[in-house]
Amino acid sequence: MKFFVAGIFGFMGLMLSCSGAVFAAEGDVAKRVVLDSNKVSIDTDKAILVRTASTPRSIKVYMNIPFGRTYCSRYETRTVWGPDSSCGYYTECNLVCSNYCQVWNSHGGCVAWGQECYNRCHEYMNSCYHPQVYCAETGVAYKEKQASFKLTFKKASRLGPNEEETFEVIGSQKTVDGRDDVYTLRALDTKTRYLIKNSWFFGDWVSVKGNQ
């Protein structure tokens, strides 16, 4: 189970003249996605989420996130000392003995013991200098995977027909070779101050709570 919490506050007036510059800068790297249904699909790992008066309280957001896997990009051969099949084999035996009763009395007790022994043998590889192939350099190959999180708005500000609030979301792989995905959400242009929390509980959740 993973648990990741991050608190972020964001507040900007909708009528600020600098808001247009913010969108121009973000527009180069992230697309605007209007939250107008209970399910939203985004074909990238970064987007500008647009909340309007018709945005539902809870939305399932799907994103395409690149997941990295480590692979060996270059192999080399070196000479090492140690056991290997190319060195041949030798056999080592140990004498194993066990006792057994030869004569029992009328009361069920043993009055004469005997012993039987046998050789227990194992085959081992000899040690010698031999070539060994090893990974001299690694790389990371990326493949897109669809992942999702649930976005909820609590005590969000009331918006008029032509008003909107914007948030930036970034989805990423938690660690290379890992299977977990994490999300970062921050407020860009909002009417009120929001507390944003990321958590895991039967799936990824991002909660946006207004300070009203």
PDB file of C-alpha atoms in Angstrom:
ATOM      1  CA  MET A   1       0.000   0.000   0.000  1.00  0.00           C
ATOM      2  CA  LYS A   2       1.321   3.431  -0.841  1.00  0.00           C
ATOM      3  CA  PHE A   3       0.435   6.679   0.906  1.00  0.00           C
ATOM      4  CA  PHE A   4       1.565  10.040  -0.398  1.00  0.00           C
ATOM      5  CA  VAL A   5       0.341  13.325   1.059  1.00  0.00           C
ATOM      6  CA  ALA A   6       1.140  16.810  -0.171  1.00  0.00           C
ATOM      7  CA  GLY A   7      -0.551  20.021   0.887  1.00  0.00           C
ATOM      8  CA  ILE A   8      -0.593  22.908  -1.604  1.00  0.00           C
ATOM      9  CA  PHE A   9      -2.382  26.236  -1.322  1.00  0.00           C
ATOM     10  CA  GLY A  10      -3.153  28.312  -4.384  1.00  0.00           C
ATOM     11  CA  PHE A  11      -5.081  31.534  -4.907  1.00  0.00           C
ATOM     12  CA  MET A  12      -5.301  34.052  -7.749  1.00  0.00           C
ATOM     13  CA  GLY A  13      -8.114  36.412  -8.667  1.00  0.00           C
ATOM     14  CA  LEU A  14      -9.935  35.514 -11.866  1.00  0.00           C
ATOM     15  CA  MET A  15      -9.742  39.099 -13.072  1.00  0.00           C
ATOM     16  CA  LEU A  16      -5.972  39.503 -12.661  1.00  0.00           C
ATOM     17  CA  SER A  17      -4.356  40.778 -15.837  1.00  0.00           C
ATOM     18  CA  CYS A  18      -1.410  38.402 -15.404  1.00  0.00           C
ATOM     19  CA  SER A  19      -3.640  35.300 -15.676  1.00  0.00           C
ATOM     20  CA  GLY A  20      -3.399  35.395 -19.476  1.00  0.00           C
ATOM     21  CA  ALA A  21       0.400  35.220 -19.247  1.00  0.00           C
ATOM     22  CA  VAL A  22       0.125  32.202 -16.967  1.00  0.00           C
ATOM     23  CA  PHE A  23      -1.985  30.323 -19.511  1.00  0.00           C
ATOM     24  CA  ALA A  24       0.337  31.286 -22.351  1.00  0.00           C
ATOM     25  CA  ALA A  25       3.323  29.832 -20.528  1.00  0.00           C
ATOM     26  CA  GLU A  26       1.500  26.668 -19.492  1.00  0.00           C
ATOM     27  CA  GLY A  27      -0.125  26.199 -22.907  1.00  0.00           C
ATOM     28  CA  ASP A  28       3.216  25.260 -24.453  1.00  0.00           C
ATOM     29  CA  VAL A  29       3.543  22.153 -22.323  1.00  0.00           C
ATOM     30  CA  ALA A  30       0.036  21.259 -21.152  1.00  0.00           C
ATOM     31  CA  LYS A  31      -3.383  21.036 -22.794  1.00  0.00           C
ATOM     32  CA  ARG A  32      -6.567  22.471 -21.311  1.00  0.00           C
ATOM     33  CA  VAL A  33      -9.148  19.877 -20.306  1.00  0.00           C
ATOM     34  CA  VAL A  34     -12.611  20.983 -19.199  1.00  0.00           C
ATOM     35  CA  LEU A  35     -14.019  18.916 -16.335  1.00  0.00           C
ATOM     36  CA  ASP A  36     -17.543  18.575 -17.715  1.00  0.00           C
ATOM     37  CA  SER A  37     -18.352  14.917 -16.897  1.00  0.00           C
ATOM     38  CA  ASN A  38     -17.790  12.215 -14.281  1.00  0.00           C
ATOM     39  CA  LYS A  39     -15.004  10.667 -16.396  1.00  0.00           C
ATOM     40  CA  VAL A  40     -12.254  12.536 -18.242  1.00  0.00           C
ATOM     41  CA  SER A  41      -9.513  11.014 -20.433  1.00  0.00           C
ATOM     42  CA  ILE A  42      -6.210  12.824 -21.033  1.00  0.00           C
ATOM     43  CA  ASP A  43      -3.745  11.463 -23.605  1.00  0.00           C
ATOM     44  CA  THR A  44      -0.691  13.002 -21.886  1.00  0.00           C
ATOM     45  CA  ASP A  45       0.914  13.021 -18.435  1.00  0.00           C
ATOM     46  CA  LYS A  46       0.344  16.756 -17.887  1.00  0.00           C
ATOM     47  CA  ALA A  47      -2.713  18.969 -18.328  1.00  0.00           C
ATOM     48  CA  ILE A  48      -4.521  22.103 -17.204  1.00  0.00           C
ATOM     49  CA  LEU A  49      -7.809  21.073 -15.593  1.00  0.00           C
ATOM     50  CA  VAL A  50     -10.594  23.623 -16.004  1.00  0.00           C
ATOM     51  CA  ARG A  51     -13.342  23.685 -13.398  1.00  0.00           C
ATOM     52  CA  THR A  52     -16.598  25.379 -14.421  1.00  0.00           C
ATOM     53  CA  ALA A  53     -20.056  25.805 -12.932  1.00  0.00           C
ATOM     54  CA  SER A  54     -21.079  22.437 -14.433  1.00  0.00           C
ATOM     55  CA  THR A  55     -18.103  20.451 -13.086  1.00  0.00           C
ATOM     56  CA  PRO A  56     -19.243  17.457 -10.979  1.00  0.00           C
ATOM     57  CA  ARG A  57     -18.133  17.131  -7.382  1.00  0.00           C
ATOM     58  CA  SER A  58     -16.293  13.861  -8.128  1.00  0.00           C
ATOM     59  CA  ILE A  59     -14.434  13.026 -11.364  1.00  0.00           C
ATOM     60  CA  LYS A  60     -12.446   9.975 -12.484  1.00  0.00           C
ATOM     61  CA  VAL A  61      -9.400  11.266 -14.387  1.00  0.00           C
ATOM     62  CA  TYR A  62      -7.510   8.950 -16.763  1.00  0.00           C
ATOM     63  CA  MET A  63      -3.997   9.888 -17.917  1.00  0.00           C
ATOM     64  CA  ASN A  64      -1.347   8.331 -20.168  1.00  0.00           C
ATOM     65  CA  ILE A  65       1.830   8.130 -18.086  1.00  0.00           C
ATOM     66  CA  PRO A  66       5.250   6.946 -19.353  1.00  0.00           C
ATOM     67  CA  PHE A  67       6.521   4.044 -17.236  1.00  0.00           C
ATOM     68  CA  GLY A  68      10.238   3.260 -17.344  1.00  0.00           C
ATOM     69  CA  ARG A  69      11.896  -0.157 -17.267  1.00  0.00           C
ATOM     70  CA  THR A  70      15.636  -0.678 -16.862  1.00  0.00           C
ATOM     71  CA  TYR A  71      17.367  -2.764 -19.527  1.00  0.00           C
ATOM     72  CA  CYS A  72      20.965  -3.622 -20.388  1.00  0.00           C
ATOM     73  CA  SER A  73      22.149  -1.507 -23.320  1.00  0.00           C
ATOM     74  CA  ARG A  74      25.702  -2.903 -23.545  1.00  0.00           C
ATOM     75  CA  TYR A  75      27.242  -6.243 -22.591  1.00  0.00           C
ATOM     76  CA  GLU A  76      30.944  -6.997 -22.132  1.00  0.00           C
ATOM     77  CA  THR A  77      33.041 -10.051 -21.238  1.00  0.00           C
ATOM     78  CA  ARG A  78      35.561 -10.286 -18.411  1.00  0.00           C
ATOM     79  CA  THR A  79      37.693 -13.081 -16.929  1.00  0.00           C
ATOM     80  CA  VAL A  80      36.860 -14.103 -13.373  1.00  0.00           C
ATOM     81  CA  TRP A  81      37.881 -16.815 -10.910  1.00  0.00           C
ATOM     82  CA  GLY A  82      35.215 -19.076  -9.498  1.00  0.00           C
ATOM     83  CA  PRO A  83      33.135 -22.229  -9.968  1.00  0.00           C
ATOM     84  CA  ASP A  84      31.794 -22.781 -13.476  1.00  0.00           C
ATOM     85  CA  SER A  85      30.626 -25.684 -15.615  1.00  0.00           C
ATOM     86  CA  SER A  86      33.544 -25.102 -18.006  1.00  0.00           C
ATOM     87  CA  CYS A  87      35.971 -25.969 -15.169  1.00  0.00           C
ATOM     88  CA  GLY A  88      34.731 -29.546 -14.808  1.00  0.00           C
ATOM     89  CA  TYR A  89      33.263 -31.321 -11.785  1.00  0.00           C
ATOM     90  CA  TYR A  90      34.418 -33.268  -8.734  1.00  0.00           C
ATOM     91  CA  THR A  91      32.542 -35.579  -6.386  1.00  0.00           C
ATOM     92  CA  GLU A  92      32.597 -35.366  -2.601  1.00  0.00           C
ATOM     93  CA  CYS A  93      31.187 -38.157  -0.428  1.00  0.00           C
ATOM     94  CA  ASN A  94      30.333 -38.313   3.274  1.00  0.00           C
ATOM     95  CA  LEU A  95      29.691 -41.449   5.320  1.00  0.00           C
ATOM     96  CA  VAL A  96      26.208 -41.354   6.838  1.00  0.00           C
ATOM     97  CA  CYS A  97      25.274 -43.904   9.536  1.00  0.00           C
ATOM     98  CA  SER A  98      22.085 -44.718  11.417  1.00  0.00           C
ATOM     99  CA  ASN A  99      21.274 -47.142  14.259  1.00  0.00           C
ATOM    100  CA  TYR A 100      18.546 -49.767  14.186  1.00  0.00           C
ATOM    101  CA  CYS A 101      17.287 -52.383  16.629  1.00  0.00           C
ATOM    102  CA  GLN A 102      18.331 -55.972  15.931  1.00  0.00           C
ATOM    103  CA  VAL A 103      16.707 -57.727  18.919  1.00  0.00           C
ATOM    104  CA  TRP A 104      13.555 -56.715  20.808  1.00  0.00           C
ATOM    105  CA  ASN A 105      12.523 -58.086  24.210  1.00  0.00           C
ATOM    106  CA  SER A 106       9.017 -59.104  25.252  1.00  0.00           C
ATOM    107  CA  HIS A 107       8.348 -55.664  26.736  1.00  0.00           C
ATOM    108  CA  GLY A 108       9.025 -53.867  23.452  1.00  0.00           C
ATOM    109  CA  GLY A 109      12.500 -52.676  24.409  1.00  0.00           C
ATOM    110  CA  CYS A 110      15.595 -53.008  22.240  1.00  0.00           C
ATOM    111  CA  VAL A 111      18.308 -55.263  23.672  1.00  0.00           C
ATOM    112  CA  ALA A 112      20.676 -55.339  20.678  1.00  0.00           C
ATOM    113  CA  TRP A 113      21.464 -52.498  18.328  1.00  0.00           C
ATOM    114  CA  GLY A 114      22.974 -52.577  14.880  1.00  0.00           C
ATOM    115  CA  GLN A 115      24.314 -49.884  12.576  1.00  0.00           C
ATOM    116  CA  GLU A 116      24.092 -49.379   8.834  1.00  0.00           C
ATOM    117  CA  CYS A 117      26.112 -46.869   6.829  1.00  0.00           C
ATOM    118  CA  TYR A 118      26.195 -45.553   3.264  1.00  0.00           C
ATOM    119  CA  ASN A 119      28.015 -42.890   1.272  1.00  0.00           C
ATOM    120  CA  ARG A 120      26.087 -39.700   0.474  1.00  0.00           C
ATOM    121  CA  CYS A 121      27.748 -38.093  -2.539  1.00  0.00           C
ATOM    122  CA  HIS A 122      27.358 -34.671  -4.154  1.00  0.00           C
ATOM    123  CA  GLU A 123      28.824 -33.309  -7.366  1.00  0.00           C
ATOM    124  CA  TYR A 124      30.401 -29.831  -7.348  1.00  0.00           C
ATOM    125  CA  MET A 125      31.847 -27.566 -10.030  1.00  0.00           C
ATOM    126  CA  ASN A 126      35.578 -26.932 -10.020  1.00  0.00           C
ATOM    127  CA  SER A 127      36.895 -23.369  -9.810  1.00  0.00           C
ATOM    128  CA  CYS A 128      39.040 -21.857 -12.537  1.00  0.00           C
ATOM    129  CA  TYR A 129      39.489 -18.677 -14.562  1.00  0.00           C
ATOM    130  CA  HIS A 130      36.633 -18.437 -17.056  1.00  0.00           C
ATOM    131  CA  PRO A 131      34.912 -15.767 -19.175  1.00  0.00           C
ATOM    132  CA  GLN A 132      31.838 -14.066 -17.739  1.00  0.00           C
ATOM    133  CA  VAL A 133      29.362 -11.898 -19.645  1.00  0.00           C
ATOM    134  CA  TYR A 134      28.091  -8.936 -17.624  1.00  0.00           C
ATOM    135  CA  CYS A 135      26.019  -5.806 -18.158  1.00  0.00           C
ATOM    136  CA  ALA A 136      28.389  -2.867 -18.608  1.00  0.00           C
ATOM    137  CA  GLU A 137      25.771  -0.175 -19.212  1.00  0.00           C
ATOM    138  CA  THR A 138      22.049   0.185 -18.563  1.00  0.00           C
ATOM    139  CA  GLY A 139      19.319   2.317 -20.073  1.00  0.00           C
ATOM    140  CA  VAL A 140      15.652   3.041 -19.414  1.00  0.00           C
ATOM    141  CA  ALA A 141      12.915   2.249 -21.940  1.00  0.00           C
ATOM    142  CA  TYR A 142       9.588   4.048 -21.555  1.00  0.00           C
ATOM    143  CA  LYS A 143       6.132   2.823 -22.477  1.00  0.00           C
ATOM    144  CA  GLU A 144       2.891   4.693 -21.956  1.00  0.00           C
ATOM    145  CA  LYS A 145       0.379   3.205 -19.557  1.00  0.00           C
ATOM    146  CA  GLN A 146      -3.106   4.449 -18.769  1.00  0.00           C
ATOM    147  CA  ALA A 147      -3.533   5.199 -15.080  1.00  0.00           C
ATOM    148  CA  SER A 148      -6.237   7.008 -13.160  1.00  0.00           C
ATOM    149  CA  PHE A 149      -7.111   8.862  -9.985  1.00  0.00           C
ATOM    150  CA  LYS A 150     -10.298  10.181  -8.417  1.00  0.00           C
ATOM    151  CA  LEU A 151     -10.558  13.955  -8.115  1.00  0.00           C
ATOM    152  CA  THR A 152     -13.019  15.387  -5.594  1.00  0.00           C
ATOM    153  CA  PHE A 153     -13.988  18.995  -4.876  1.00  0.00           C
ATOM    154  CA  LYS A 154     -15.193  19.952  -1.397  1.00  0.00           C
ATOM    155  CA  LYS A 155     -16.498  23.390  -0.412  1.00  0.00           C
ATOM    156  CA  ALA A 156     -15.478  24.702  -3.831  1.00  0.00           C
ATOM    157  CA  SER A 157     -16.304  28.287  -4.754  1.00  0.00           C
ATOM    158  CA  ARG A 158     -19.508  29.013  -6.662  1.00  0.00           C
ATOM    159  CA  LEU A 159     -18.853  29.902 -10.284  1.00  0.00           C
ATOM    160  CA  GLY A 160     -20.958  31.912 -12.694  1.00  0.00           C
ATOM    161  CA  PRO A 161     -21.757  30.844 -16.292  1.00  0.00           C
ATOM    162  CA  ASN A 162     -18.593  32.491 -17.687  1.00  0.00           C
ATOM    163  CA  GLU A 163     -16.266  31.857 -14.747  1.00  0.00           C
ATOM    164  CA  GLU A 164     -13.698  29.105 -14.370  1.00  0.00           C
ATOM    165  CA  GLU A 165     -10.900  27.877 -12.122  1.00  0.00           C
ATOM    166  CA  THR A 166      -7.760  26.145 -13.374  1.00  0.00           C
ATOM    167  CA  PHE A 167      -5.455  23.539 -11.865  1.00  0.00           C
ATOM    168  CA  GLU A 168      -2.306  21.912 -13.211  1.00  0.00           C
ATOM    169  CA  VAL A 169      -2.012  18.125 -12.870  1.00  0.00           C
ATOM    170  CA  ILE A 170       1.085  16.018 -13.541  1.00  0.00           C
ATOM    171  CA  GLY A 171       1.055  12.216 -13.455  1.00  0.00           C
ATOM    172  CA  SER A 172       4.287  10.265 -13.111  1.00  0.00           C
ATOM    173  CA  GLN A 173       5.799   6.920 -12.231  1.00  0.00           C
ATOM    174  CA  LYS A 174       6.797   6.813  -8.571  1.00  0.00           C
ATOM    175  CA  THR A 175      10.090   4.993  -9.243  1.00  0.00           C
ATOM    176  CA  VAL A 176      11.676   3.504 -12.359  1.00  0.00           C
ATOM    177  CA  ASP A 177      10.805  -0.222 -12.622  1.00  0.00           C
ATOM    178  CA  GLY A 178       7.947   0.352 -10.179  1.00  0.00           C
ATOM    179  CA  ARG A 179       4.237  -0.124 -10.842  1.00  0.00           C
ATOM    180  CA  ASP A 180       2.911   2.769  -8.733  1.00  0.00           C
ATOM    181  CA  ASP A 181       1.774   6.092 -10.188  1.00  0.00           C
ATOM    182  CA  VAL A 182       1.614   9.414  -8.329  1.00  0.00           C
ATOM    183  CA  TYR A 183      -0.070  12.724  -9.099  1.00  0.00           C
ATOM    184  CA  THR A 184       0.759  16.344  -8.346  1.00  0.00           C
ATOM    185  CA  LEU A 185      -2.030  18.908  -8.485  1.00  0.00           C
ATOM    186  CA  ARG A 186      -1.635  22.649  -7.911  1.00  0.00           C
ATOM    187  CA  ALA A 187      -4.005  25.578  -8.220  1.00  0.00           C
ATOM    188  CA  LEU A 188      -3.251  28.093 -10.975  1.00  0.00           C
ATOM    189  CA  ASP A 189      -6.170  30.521 -11.196  1.00  0.00           C
ATOM    190  CA  THR A 190      -8.895  30.205  -8.549  1.00  0.00           C
ATOM    191  CA  LYS A 191     -11.464  32.335  -6.732  1.00  0.00           C
ATOM    192  CA  THR A 192     -10.651  30.937  -3.303  1.00  0.00           C
ATOM    193  CA  ARG A 193      -7.805  29.297  -1.434  1.00  0.00           C
ATOM    194  CA  TYR A 194      -7.696  25.486  -1.713  1.00  0.00           C
ATOM    195  CA  LEU A 195      -6.040  22.746   0.311  1.00  0.00           C
ATOM    196  CA  ILE A 196      -4.954  19.905  -1.987  1.00  0.00           C
ATOM    197  CA  LYS A 197      -4.222  16.446  -0.607  1.00  0.00           C
ATOM    198  CA  ASN A 198      -3.028  13.305  -2.371  1.00  0.00           C
ATOM    199  CA  SER A 199      -3.723   9.959  -0.740  1.00  0.00           C
ATOM    200  CA  TRP A 200      -4.178   6.262  -1.449  1.00  0.00           C
ATOM    201  CA  PHE A 201      -7.236   4.357  -0.305  1.00  0.00           C
ATOM    202  CA  PHE A 202      -8.404   1.609  -2.666  1.00  0.00           C
ATOM    203  CA  GLY A 203      -6.891   3.687  -5.499  1.00  0.00           C
ATOM    204  CA  ASP A 204      -5.375   7.144  -5.961  1.00  0.00           C
ATOM    205  CA  TRP A 205      -7.371  10.079  -4.616  1.00  0.00           C
ATOM    206  CA  VAL A 206      -6.793  13.812  -4.971  1.00  0.00           C
ATOM    207  CA  SER A 207      -8.950  15.976  -2.723  1.00  0.00           C
ATOM    208  CA  VAL A 208      -9.411  19.711  -3.385  1.00  0.00           C
ATOM    209  CA  LYS A 209     -11.000  21.471  -0.415  1.00  0.00           C
ATOM    210  CA  GLY A 210     -11.977  25.126  -0.435  1.00  0.00           C
ATOM    211  CA  ASN A 211     -11.296  27.463   2.481  1.00  0.00           C
ATOM    212  CA  GLN A 212     -14.744  28.982   2.812  1.00  0.00           C
TER     213      GLN A 212
END
